[in-house]
Coordinates of C-alpha atoms and ligand atoms in Angstrom, one line a residue:
M78 CA 4.1 -32.9 0.6
L79 CA 5.6 -31.8 -2.7
E80 CA 6.1 -34.5 -5.2
K81 CA 8.5 -34.3 -8.1
E82 CA 8.5 -30.6 -8.4
V83 CA 10.1 -30.1 -11.8
T84 CA 11.6 -26.7 -12.2
I85 CA 13.7 -25.0 -14.8
L86 CA 16.1 -22.2 -14.0
L87 CA 14.9 -18.9 -15.6
S88 CA 18.5 -18.3 -16.8
K89 CA 18.3 -21.5 -18.9
V90 CA 15.1 -20.3 -20.5
L91 CA 16.1 -16.7 -21.2
K92 CA 19.8 -17.1 -21.5
Q93 CA 21.4 -13.8 -22.6
P94 CA 19.3 -10.7 -23.4
G95 CA 19.4 -10.3 -27.2
G96 CA 20.0 -14.0 -27.7
K97 CA 18.0 -16.4 -29.8
N98 CA 14.2 -16.2 -29.2
Y99 CA 14.8 -13.9 -26.2
K100 CA 12.4 -11.1 -27.1
Q101 CA 9.7 -13.5 -28.1
I102 CA 9.9 -15.5 -24.9
V103 CA 9.9 -12.3 -22.8
D104 CA 6.8 -11.1 -24.6
I105 CA 5.0 -14.4 -24.1
M106 CA 6.0 -14.5 -20.4
L107 CA 4.8 -10.9 -20.0
E108 CA 1.5 -11.8 -21.7
I109 CA 0.7 -14.9 -19.7
N110 CA 2.5 -13.4 -16.7
T111 CA 4.3 -16.6 -15.9
P112 CA 4.6 -17.4 -12.2
I113 CA 8.2 -17.4 -11.2
I114 CA 9.4 -19.4 -8.3
C115 CA 11.8 -17.2 -6.3
V116 CA 14.0 -18.9 -3.7
K117 CA 16.0 -16.7 -1.4
K118 CA 19.4 -18.4 -1.4
S119 CA 20.3 -17.5 2.2
S120 CA 17.1 -18.6 3.8
Q121 CA 15.6 -20.9 1.2
N122 CA 12.5 -18.9 1.7
K123 CA 10.2 -19.4 -1.3
R124 CA 7.7 -17.1 -3.0
I125 CA 5.8 -17.1 -6.2
M126 CA 5.9 -13.8 -8.1
P127 CA 4.4 -12.9 -11.4
F128 CA 7.1 -12.4 -14.1
K129 CA 5.7 -9.0 -15.1
S130 CA 6.2 -7.5 -11.7
L131 CA 9.8 -8.7 -11.5
Y132 CA 10.6 -7.7 -15.0
D133 CA 9.0 -4.2 -14.6
S134 CA 11.2 -3.5 -11.6
N135 CA 14.3 -4.7 -13.3
E136 CA 14.5 -6.1 -16.9
N137 CA 17.5 -8.2 -16.0
F138 CA 16.5 -9.3 -12.5
W139 CA 17.3 -12.9 -13.1
Q140 CA 20.9 -12.1 -14.0
Q141 CA 21.6 -9.2 -11.7
D142 CA 20.0 -10.2 -8.4
S143 CA 22.2 -13.0 -7.3
S144 CA 20.7 -13.4 -3.8
W145 CA 17.7 -15.1 -5.3
E146 CA 17.3 -18.1 -7.6
Y147 CA 14.6 -17.8 -10.2
S148 CA 12.9 -20.7 -11.8
L149 CA 9.6 -21.8 -13.4
A150 CA 7.6 -24.9 -13.4
K151 CA 7.6 -27.5 -16.2
E152 CA 3.9 -26.7 -16.9
S153 CA 4.8 -23.0 -17.4
L154 CA 7.6 -23.9 -19.7
D155 CA 5.2 -26.1 -21.7
K156 CA 2.8 -23.2 -22.1
I157 CA 5.6 -20.9 -23.3
K158 CA 6.8 -23.5 -25.8
E159 CA 3.2 -24.0 -27.1
E160 CA 3.0 -20.2 -27.7
V161 CA 6.4 -20.0 -29.4
I162 CA 5.4 -22.7 -31.8
A163 CA 1.9 -21.2 -32.4
R164 CA 3.7 -18.0 -33.3
K165 CA 5.9 -19.9 -35.7
G166 CA 9.1 -19.3 -33.7
S167 CA 11.7 -21.9 -33.3
W168 CA 12.0 -23.5 -29.9
I169 CA 15.3 -23.9 -28.2
D170 CA 15.6 -27.6 -27.6
D171 CA 18.6 -27.5 -25.3
I172 CA 16.8 -26.2 -22.2
D173 CA 17.7 -28.7 -19.5
I174 CA 14.9 -29.7 -17.2
E175 CA 16.1 -30.0 -13.7
T176 CA 14.3 -31.8 -11.0
N177 CA 14.8 -29.9 -7.8
E178 CA 15.5 -32.9 -5.6
K179 CA 16.6 -31.1 -2.6
N180 CA 13.3 -29.4 -2.2
N181 CA 11.4 -32.6 -3.0
A182 CA 13.0 -34.5 -0.2
K183 CA 12.5 -31.8 2.4
P184 CA 10.0 -29.2 1.6
N185 CA 10.9 -26.0 3.3
P186 CA 8.5 -25.3 6.1
K187 CA 8.3 -21.7 5.0
T188 CA 6.9 -22.7 1.6
N189 CA 3.3 -22.7 1.1
D190 CA 2.6 -25.9 -0.7
K191 CA -0.7 -24.7 -2.1
D192 CA 1.0 -21.8 -3.8
I193 CA 3.4 -24.1 -5.6
E194 CA 0.6 -26.6 -6.6
K195 CA -1.5 -23.9 -8.0
L196 CA 1.2 -21.6 -9.5
E197 CA -1.3 -18.9 -10.1
V198 CA -0.7 -15.2 -9.9
Q199 CA -2.6 -14.0 -6.9
V200 CA -5.5 -11.6 -7.1
G201 CA -7.9 -10.1 -4.6
Y202 CA -6.9 -11.1 -1.1
G203 CA -4.6 -13.8 -2.4
S204 CA -4.4 -17.6 -2.1
E205 CA -3.9 -17.5 1.7
Y206 CA -7.3 -16.0 2.3
K207 CA -9.0 -19.3 2.9
N208 CA -6.4 -20.4 5.5
F209 CA -7.3 -17.3 7.5
A210 CA -11.0 -17.5 7.0
D211 CA -10.9 -21.0 8.4
M212 CA -9.1 -19.9 11.6
S213 CA -11.0 -19.6 14.9
T214 CA -10.9 -16.2 16.7
P215 CA -8.5 -17.6 19.4
E216 CA -6.2 -18.8 16.6
K217 CA -6.2 -15.4 15.0
V218 CA -5.5 -13.7 18.3
D219 CA -2.7 -16.2 18.9
R220 CA -1.1 -15.5 15.5
L221 CA -1.3 -11.7 16.1
N222 CA 0.3 -12.1 19.6
K223 CA 3.1 -14.3 18.3
N224 CA 3.8 -11.8 15.5
K225 CA 3.9 -9.0 18.0
Q226 CA 6.4 -11.0 20.1
K227 CA 8.5 -11.7 17.0
L228 CA 8.6 -7.9 16.2
N229 CA 9.5 -7.1 19.8
E230 CA 12.4 -9.6 19.7
L231 CA 13.7 -8.0 16.5
L232 CA 13.3 -4.6 18.2
A233 CA 15.4 -5.7 21.1
L234 CA 18.3 -7.1 19.0
K235 CA 21.5 -5.1 19.0
N236 CA 22.5 -6.0 15.5
K237 CA 19.5 -5.6 13.3
D238 CA 19.3 -7.4 10.0
T239 CA 17.3 -5.3 7.5
E240 CA 16.4 -8.3 5.4
V241 CA 15.0 -10.3 8.4
I242 CA 13.1 -7.2 9.5
T243 CA 11.7 -6.6 6.1
E244 CA 10.4 -10.2 5.9
A245 CA 8.9 -9.9 9.4
L246 CA 7.2 -6.6 8.6
V247 CA 5.7 -7.9 5.4
D248 CA 4.5 -11.1 6.9
T249 CA 3.1 -9.6 10.1
T250 CA 1.3 -6.8 8.3
K251 CA -0.1 -9.2 5.7
D252 CA -1.3 -11.5 8.5
A253 CA -3.0 -8.6 10.3
A254 CA -4.7 -7.4 7.2
L255 CA -6.1 -10.9 6.4
I256 CA -7.1 -11.6 10.1
N257 CA -8.9 -8.3 10.3
H258 CA -10.7 -8.8 7.0
T259 CA -11.8 -12.3 7.8
A260 CA -12.8 -11.3 11.4
L261 CA -15.0 -8.5 10.0
V262 CA -16.6 -10.8 7.4
D263 CA -17.7 -13.0 10.4
A264 CA -18.8 -10.1 12.5
I265 CA -20.9 -8.4 9.8
R266 CA -23.7 -10.9 10.1
L267 CA -24.1 -10.2 13.8
G268 CA -25.8 -7.4 15.7
D269 CA -23.5 -4.5 16.6
D270 CA -22.9 -5.5 20.3
E271 CA -22.3 -9.1 19.5
A272 CA -20.0 -8.2 16.6
K273 CA -17.9 -5.9 18.8
K274 CA -17.6 -8.7 21.4
L275 CA -16.4 -11.1 18.7
T276 CA -13.9 -8.7 17.2
Q277 CA -12.6 -7.3 20.5
D278 CA -9.6 -9.5 21.0
V279 CA -8.5 -9.2 17.4
V280 CA -8.9 -5.4 17.7
D281 CA -6.8 -5.3 20.9
S282 CA -4.1 -7.6 19.6
T283 CA -3.9 -5.8 16.2
H284 CA -3.5 -2.5 18.1
E285 CA -0.7 -4.0 20.2
M286 CA 1.0 -5.5 17.1
V287 CA 0.8 -2.2 15.3
K288 CA 2.6 -0.5 18.1
S289 CA 5.5 -2.9 17.9
S290 CA 5.7 -2.7 14.1
A291 CA 5.4 1.1 14.1
M292 CA 8.2 1.3 16.7
L293 CA 10.4 -1.0 14.5
L294 CA 9.6 1.1 11.5
T295 CA 10.6 4.3 13.2
S296 CA 13.7 2.9 14.9
D297 CA 17.1 3.5 13.5
I298 CA 17.0 0.3 11.4
F299 CA 14.4 1.9 9.2
N300 CA 15.9 2.9 5.9
N301 CA 15.0 3.6 2.4
E302 CA 16.2 0.3 1.1
L303 CA 13.6 -1.3 3.2
I304 CA 10.7 0.4 1.4
N305 CA 12.2 -0.5 -1.9
T306 CA 12.4 -4.1 -1.0
L307 CA 8.9 -4.1 0.2
V308 CA 7.6 -2.7 -3.0
K309 CA 9.5 -5.4 -4.9
K310 CA 7.7 -8.0 -2.9
S311 CA 4.4 -6.9 -4.1
N312 CA 2.3 -9.5 -5.8
G313 CA -0.6 -7.3 -6.7
T314 CA -3.1 -8.4 -4.1
I315 CA -5.1 -5.9 -2.0
V316 CA -3.3 -7.2 1.1
Q317 CA 0.1 -6.3 -0.4
H318 CA -1.2 -2.9 -1.3
M319 CA -2.4 -2.4 2.3
T320 CA 0.9 -3.6 3.6
R321 CA 2.9 -1.2 1.4
V322 CA 0.5 1.7 2.2
Y323 CA 0.8 1.0 6.0
I324 CA 4.6 0.9 5.9
H325 CA 4.9 3.9 3.6
G326 CA 2.3 5.7 5.8
I327 CA 4.3 5.2 9.0
A328 CA 7.5 6.1 7.3
F329 CA 6.0 9.3 6.0
L330 CA 4.5 10.3 9.4
S331 CA 8.0 9.8 10.9
Y332 CA 9.6 11.9 8.2
Y333 CA 6.9 14.6 8.6
N334 CA 7.4 14.7 12.4
N335 CA 11.2 15.1 12.0
L336 CA 10.7 17.8 9.5
V337 CA 8.3 19.9 11.5
S338 CA 10.1 19.5 14.8
T339 CA 13.7 19.8 13.8
S340 CA 13.9 22.3 11.0
S341 CA 12.7 25.7 10.0
A342 CA 10.3 24.0 7.6
I343 CA 7.2 25.6 9.0
Q344 CA 8.8 29.0 8.8
K345 CA 9.7 28.4 5.2
L346 CA 6.2 27.3 4.3
R347 CA 4.9 30.4 6.0
I348 CA 7.2 32.5 3.9
S349 CA 6.0 30.7 0.7
F350 CA 2.4 31.8 1.6
Q351 CA 3.5 35.4 2.0
A352 CA 5.1 35.6 -1.4
R353 CA 3.3 37.9 -3.8
K354 CA 2.5 35.2 -6.3
S355 CA 2.2 32.4 -3.9
K356 CA 1.4 29.0 -5.5
Y357 CA -0.1 28.0 -2.2
R358 CA -2.4 30.9 -1.8
D359 CA -3.9 30.5 -5.3
F360 CA -4.4 26.8 -4.6
Y361 CA -6.1 27.2 -1.2
H362 CA -8.2 30.1 -2.4
K363 CA -10.0 27.7 -4.7
L364 CA -10.7 25.5 -1.7
L365 CA -11.7 28.3 0.7
P366 CA -13.1 30.9 -1.7
H367 CA -14.9 32.9 1.0
V368 CA -11.6 33.5 2.9
D369 CA -9.9 36.7 1.8
L370 CA -6.7 36.0 -0.3
D371 CA -4.6 38.0 2.1
E372 CA -5.8 36.0 5.0
L373 CA -4.8 32.7 3.5
S374 CA -1.9 31.3 5.6
L375 CA -0.6 28.0 6.9
E376 CA -2.9 28.5 9.8
R377 CA -5.8 28.3 7.5
V378 CA -4.6 25.1 6.0
F379 CA -4.0 23.3 9.3
Y380 CA -6.6 23.9 11.9
G381 CA -4.8 25.1 15.1
G382 CA -1.5 25.5 13.2
M383 CA 0.9 23.0 11.7
R384 CA 2.4 20.7 14.2
A385 CA 4.0 17.3 15.0
I386 CA 1.9 14.3 15.6
P387 CA 1.7 12.9 19.2
R388 CA 2.6 9.2 19.6
D389 CA -0.8 8.1 20.6
D390 CA -2.4 9.5 17.4
Y391 CA 0.4 7.9 15.5
F392 CA -0.6 4.4 16.6
K393 CA -4.3 4.9 16.0
W394 CA -3.6 6.3 12.5
A395 CA -1.3 3.4 11.8
V396 CA -4.2 1.0 12.4
G397 CA -6.3 3.0 10.0
F398 CA -3.6 2.8 7.3
L399 CA -3.3 -0.9 7.8
I400 CA -7.0 -1.7 7.4
H401 CA -7.9 1.2 5.1
D402 CA -9.2 -0.9 2.2
I403 CA -10.9 -3.5 4.4
G404 CA -14.3 -2.7 2.9
K405 CA -13.1 -4.2 -0.4
A406 CA -14.8 -7.5 -1.2
A407 CA -12.4 -10.4 -1.8
N408 CA -13.6 -11.1 -5.3
V409 CA -14.0 -7.7 -7.0
E410 CA -11.9 -6.3 -9.8
Y411 CA -10.3 -3.0 -8.7
H412 CA -8.2 -2.3 -11.8
E413 CA -9.7 0.4 -14.0
G414 CA -9.5 -0.8 -17.6
E415 CA -10.3 -4.4 -16.7
A416 CA -13.5 -5.8 -18.3
S417 CA -15.3 -6.5 -15.0
Y418 CA -14.3 -3.1 -13.4
D419 CA -17.4 -1.4 -11.9
R420 CA -16.8 2.0 -10.4
N421 CA -19.9 1.9 -8.2
I422 CA -18.7 -1.3 -6.5
V423 CA -15.3 0.2 -6.1
I424 CA -16.7 3.4 -4.5
D425 CA -18.7 1.2 -2.1
H426 CA -15.5 -0.1 -0.4
V427 CA -15.2 3.2 1.4
K428 CA -18.7 3.2 2.8
Q429 CA -18.6 -0.5 3.6
G430 CA -15.3 -0.2 5.4
Y431 CA -16.3 2.8 7.4
K432 CA -19.7 1.3 8.4
S433 CA -18.4 -2.1 9.4
V434 CA -15.3 -0.8 11.4
M435 CA -17.4 1.8 13.1
N436 CA -20.4 -0.4 14.0
K437 CA -18.9 -3.9 14.3
T438 CA -15.6 -3.2 16.1
N439 CA -14.2 -1.1 18.9
Y440 CA -11.4 0.3 16.8
P441 CA -10.9 4.0 17.6
M442 CA -13.0 6.4 15.6
E443 CA -9.8 7.7 14.1
A444 CA -9.4 4.5 12.2
S445 CA -13.0 4.5 10.9
L446 CA -12.6 8.1 9.7
I447 CA -9.4 7.3 7.9
I448 CA -11.2 4.4 6.1
G449 CA -14.3 6.5 5.3
Y450 CA -12.5 9.6 4.1
H451 CA -9.5 8.3 2.1
H452 CA -10.9 9.1 -1.4
E453 CA -12.4 12.5 -0.9
Y454 CA -10.0 14.6 -3.1
Y455 CA -11.2 17.9 -1.6
G456 CA -14.6 17.5 -3.1
D457 CA -13.4 16.9 -6.7
P458 CA -15.9 14.9 -8.7
A459 CA -13.4 12.1 -9.2
G460 CA -13.4 11.5 -5.4
Y461 CA -15.8 9.0 -3.9
G462 CA -17.6 11.7 -2.0
F463 CA -18.5 9.9 1.2
F464 CA -17.7 12.8 3.4
R465 CA -19.2 15.2 0.8
A466 CA -22.6 13.6 1.2
F467 CA -22.5 14.3 5.0
L468 CA -21.3 17.8 4.4
Q469 CA -24.0 18.6 1.9
Q470 CA -26.6 17.4 4.4
Y471 CA -25.1 19.5 7.1
K472 CA -25.0 22.6 4.8
K473 CA -28.7 22.1 4.0
Q474 CA -29.5 22.3 7.7
N475 CA -27.0 25.0 8.3
P476 CA -27.0 27.2 5.2
E477 CA -24.9 30.0 6.9
A478 CA -22.1 27.6 8.0
H479 CA -18.9 27.3 6.0
Q480 CA -15.5 25.7 6.5
D481 CA -12.7 28.2 7.3
Y482 CA -9.9 25.7 7.4
C483 CA -8.7 22.8 5.3
I484 CA -7.3 20.1 7.5
S485 CA -7.7 19.0 11.1
Y486 CA -5.3 16.8 13.1
D487 CA -8.2 16.1 15.6
L488 CA -11.5 14.5 15.2
E489 CA -13.8 17.2 16.6
P490 CA -13.4 19.8 13.9
V491 CA -14.0 17.1 11.2
L492 CA -17.1 15.9 12.9
D493 CA -18.3 19.5 13.4
Y494 CA -17.6 20.4 9.8
H495 CA -15.2 23.2 10.6
V496 CA -12.7 21.7 8.1
L497 CA -12.6 20.1 4.7
A498 CA -10.5 17.1 5.6
Y499 CA -8.9 14.9 8.3
F500 CA -5.1 14.9 8.4
P501 CA -4.3 11.2 8.3
A502 CA -6.9 10.6 5.5
K503 CA -5.3 13.4 3.5
V504 CA -1.9 11.8 3.9
L505 CA -3.3 8.4 3.0
E506 CA -4.8 9.7 -0.2
I507 CA -1.4 10.7 -1.4
I508 CA 0.2 7.4 -0.5
D509 CA -2.6 5.5 -1.9
V510 CA -2.4 7.2 -5.3
Y511 CA 1.4 6.9 -5.3
D512 CA 1.2 3.2 -4.4
S513 CA -1.3 2.3 -7.1
V514 CA 0.6 4.0 -9.9
T515 CA 4.0 2.6 -8.9
D516 CA 2.7 -0.9 -8.2
P517 CA 4.9 -3.2 -10.2
N518 CA 2.0 -5.5 -10.8
R519 CA -0.3 -3.0 -12.4
V520 CA -2.1 -5.0 -15.0
Y521 CA -3.5 -2.4 -17.4
R522 CA -0.6 0.0 -17.6
K523 CA 3.1 -0.1 -16.9
A524 CA 4.1 0.9 -13.4
M525 CA 5.5 4.4 -13.2
T526 CA 8.9 5.2 -11.8
P527 CA 8.9 7.3 -8.6
E528 CA 9.8 10.4 -10.7
E529 CA 7.1 9.8 -13.2
A530 CA 4.5 9.2 -10.4
L531 CA 5.4 12.5 -8.6
A532 CA 5.3 14.5 -11.9
M533 CA 1.9 13.0 -12.9
M534 CA 0.5 13.6 -9.4
R535 CA 1.7 17.2 -9.3
E536 CA 0.2 17.9 -12.7
D537 CA -3.1 16.0 -12.5
F538 CA -3.8 16.0 -8.8
I539 CA -2.6 19.4 -7.7
E540 CA -2.3 21.7 -10.7
K541 CA -5.1 20.7 -13.1
H542 CA -7.4 19.5 -10.3
H543 CA -7.3 20.2 -6.6
K544 CA -7.5 16.7 -5.3
L545 CA -4.5 16.2 -3.0
D546 CA -3.3 18.7 -0.4
Y547 CA -0.5 20.9 -1.8
V548 CA 1.6 21.4 1.3
L549 CA 1.4 17.7 2.3
F550 CA 2.2 16.7 -1.3
D551 CA 5.3 18.9 -1.4
I552 CA 6.5 17.2 1.8
F553 CA 5.7 13.8 0.4
D554 CA 7.6 14.7 -2.8
S555 CA 10.7 15.5 -0.7
F556 CA 10.2 12.3 1.3
I557 CA 10.3 10.2 -1.9
R558 CA 13.2 12.1 -3.4
E559 CA 15.2 11.6 -0.3
Q560 CA 14.4 7.9 -0.5
Q561 CA 15.6 7.7 -4.1
K562 CA 18.7 9.6 -3.3
H563 CA 19.7 7.0 -0.8
L564 CA 18.9 4.2 -3.2
N565 CA 20.9 5.6 -6.0
K566 CA 24.0 6.1 -3.9
Ligands
FE2_201 FE1 -9.3 2.6 -1.1
FE2_202 FE1 -6.0 1.7 -1.0

């Protein structure tokens, strides 16, 4: 039960941009990353968001976004006041302190009391981690099934409300990520067979939930505004990253499928390959140096030819996207530039994730491969090189063998080393990089805008180095630009 929750409206603290003390207070709030209590006016749904992430996405969010009410706790205000005085600034004494009595009398059931008590910016797997770790397996399965039902109900509705759907997608994806991580932590101590038994129901229910959520995401309700809202809801935890990557991943696959099946896109790409000074041919020649330059074509990039993705694969890949960073330990720093950042530990999440999902669960092999191969960067030294190690071993045993193709849609050519990469893992690499550089809660550097991110990725990950796939990146580029076009309308 919440007692005497003393909150101050952010508009009373900041007043007008340019006003007295404004810049100093903003700087202090950015520095200490003040937790902001955000209350959705229509639903009274409450979330705690770091000031920096809200400010980075819109510097005047507290004035311009009228559907939310933004406030901060008395203790946060005291901290700011202390800092202002320490910096010899003058404090505004007319800030009214308001006791939010309505919320005190009746705490909203959607509010997580613990979040409000702690008022800390979430890191790692977030403050909800413990609640999920304490759940029994049947409780976890029950939650997944209820979430699936919730999504199916939304899918069946005639008049779909984007906001309700966004909330549902974020919440159900977040639950699934936490449930899977905590289930795997329990399973890891067991022998493989026992572990598979323990995780079986969670695996089945997650798979079913993912089907419902993927269907919702590819239904006509899906729009670009939804992605933008999802990104704004980020609070910097690994779970939120996985949520965004999952949703972006499905959206991209859907865009890709429409593109290759309804337009002359493949034909256009083929023509680009044939051009005398083809950017693609030069790029792929560096990846497949033993293939004659004239022979480089779209068919060399995609094993068996470029094609749409069947529904069944789609769902399996979606599970892989959802749990792609599951090998990350809950208490490790993943932000480059932070004092405790350790690259070796970070690299390890790929191996740990692959091994545990492969050996301790019955998730399809597609999901394990996505997890294991999502930081390969076509063999660039900056990649984590998990697949590369297998490949080198294979090459030692088969010195004559070489890869004649870049990407496979199916497992077999990857497992037989006929190709350099696995399609969904290559897609995930792009989305993963994009998500991390545009994450509004990036601590060590300001988040990039979509345009900045695309330009940087093209320069550093395609032109200077050959990390991402060129054709897939060009499709991703048009996918993001399309999204932005809708948003700016
Ligand atoms: Fe990762
Ligand atoms: Fe990731």
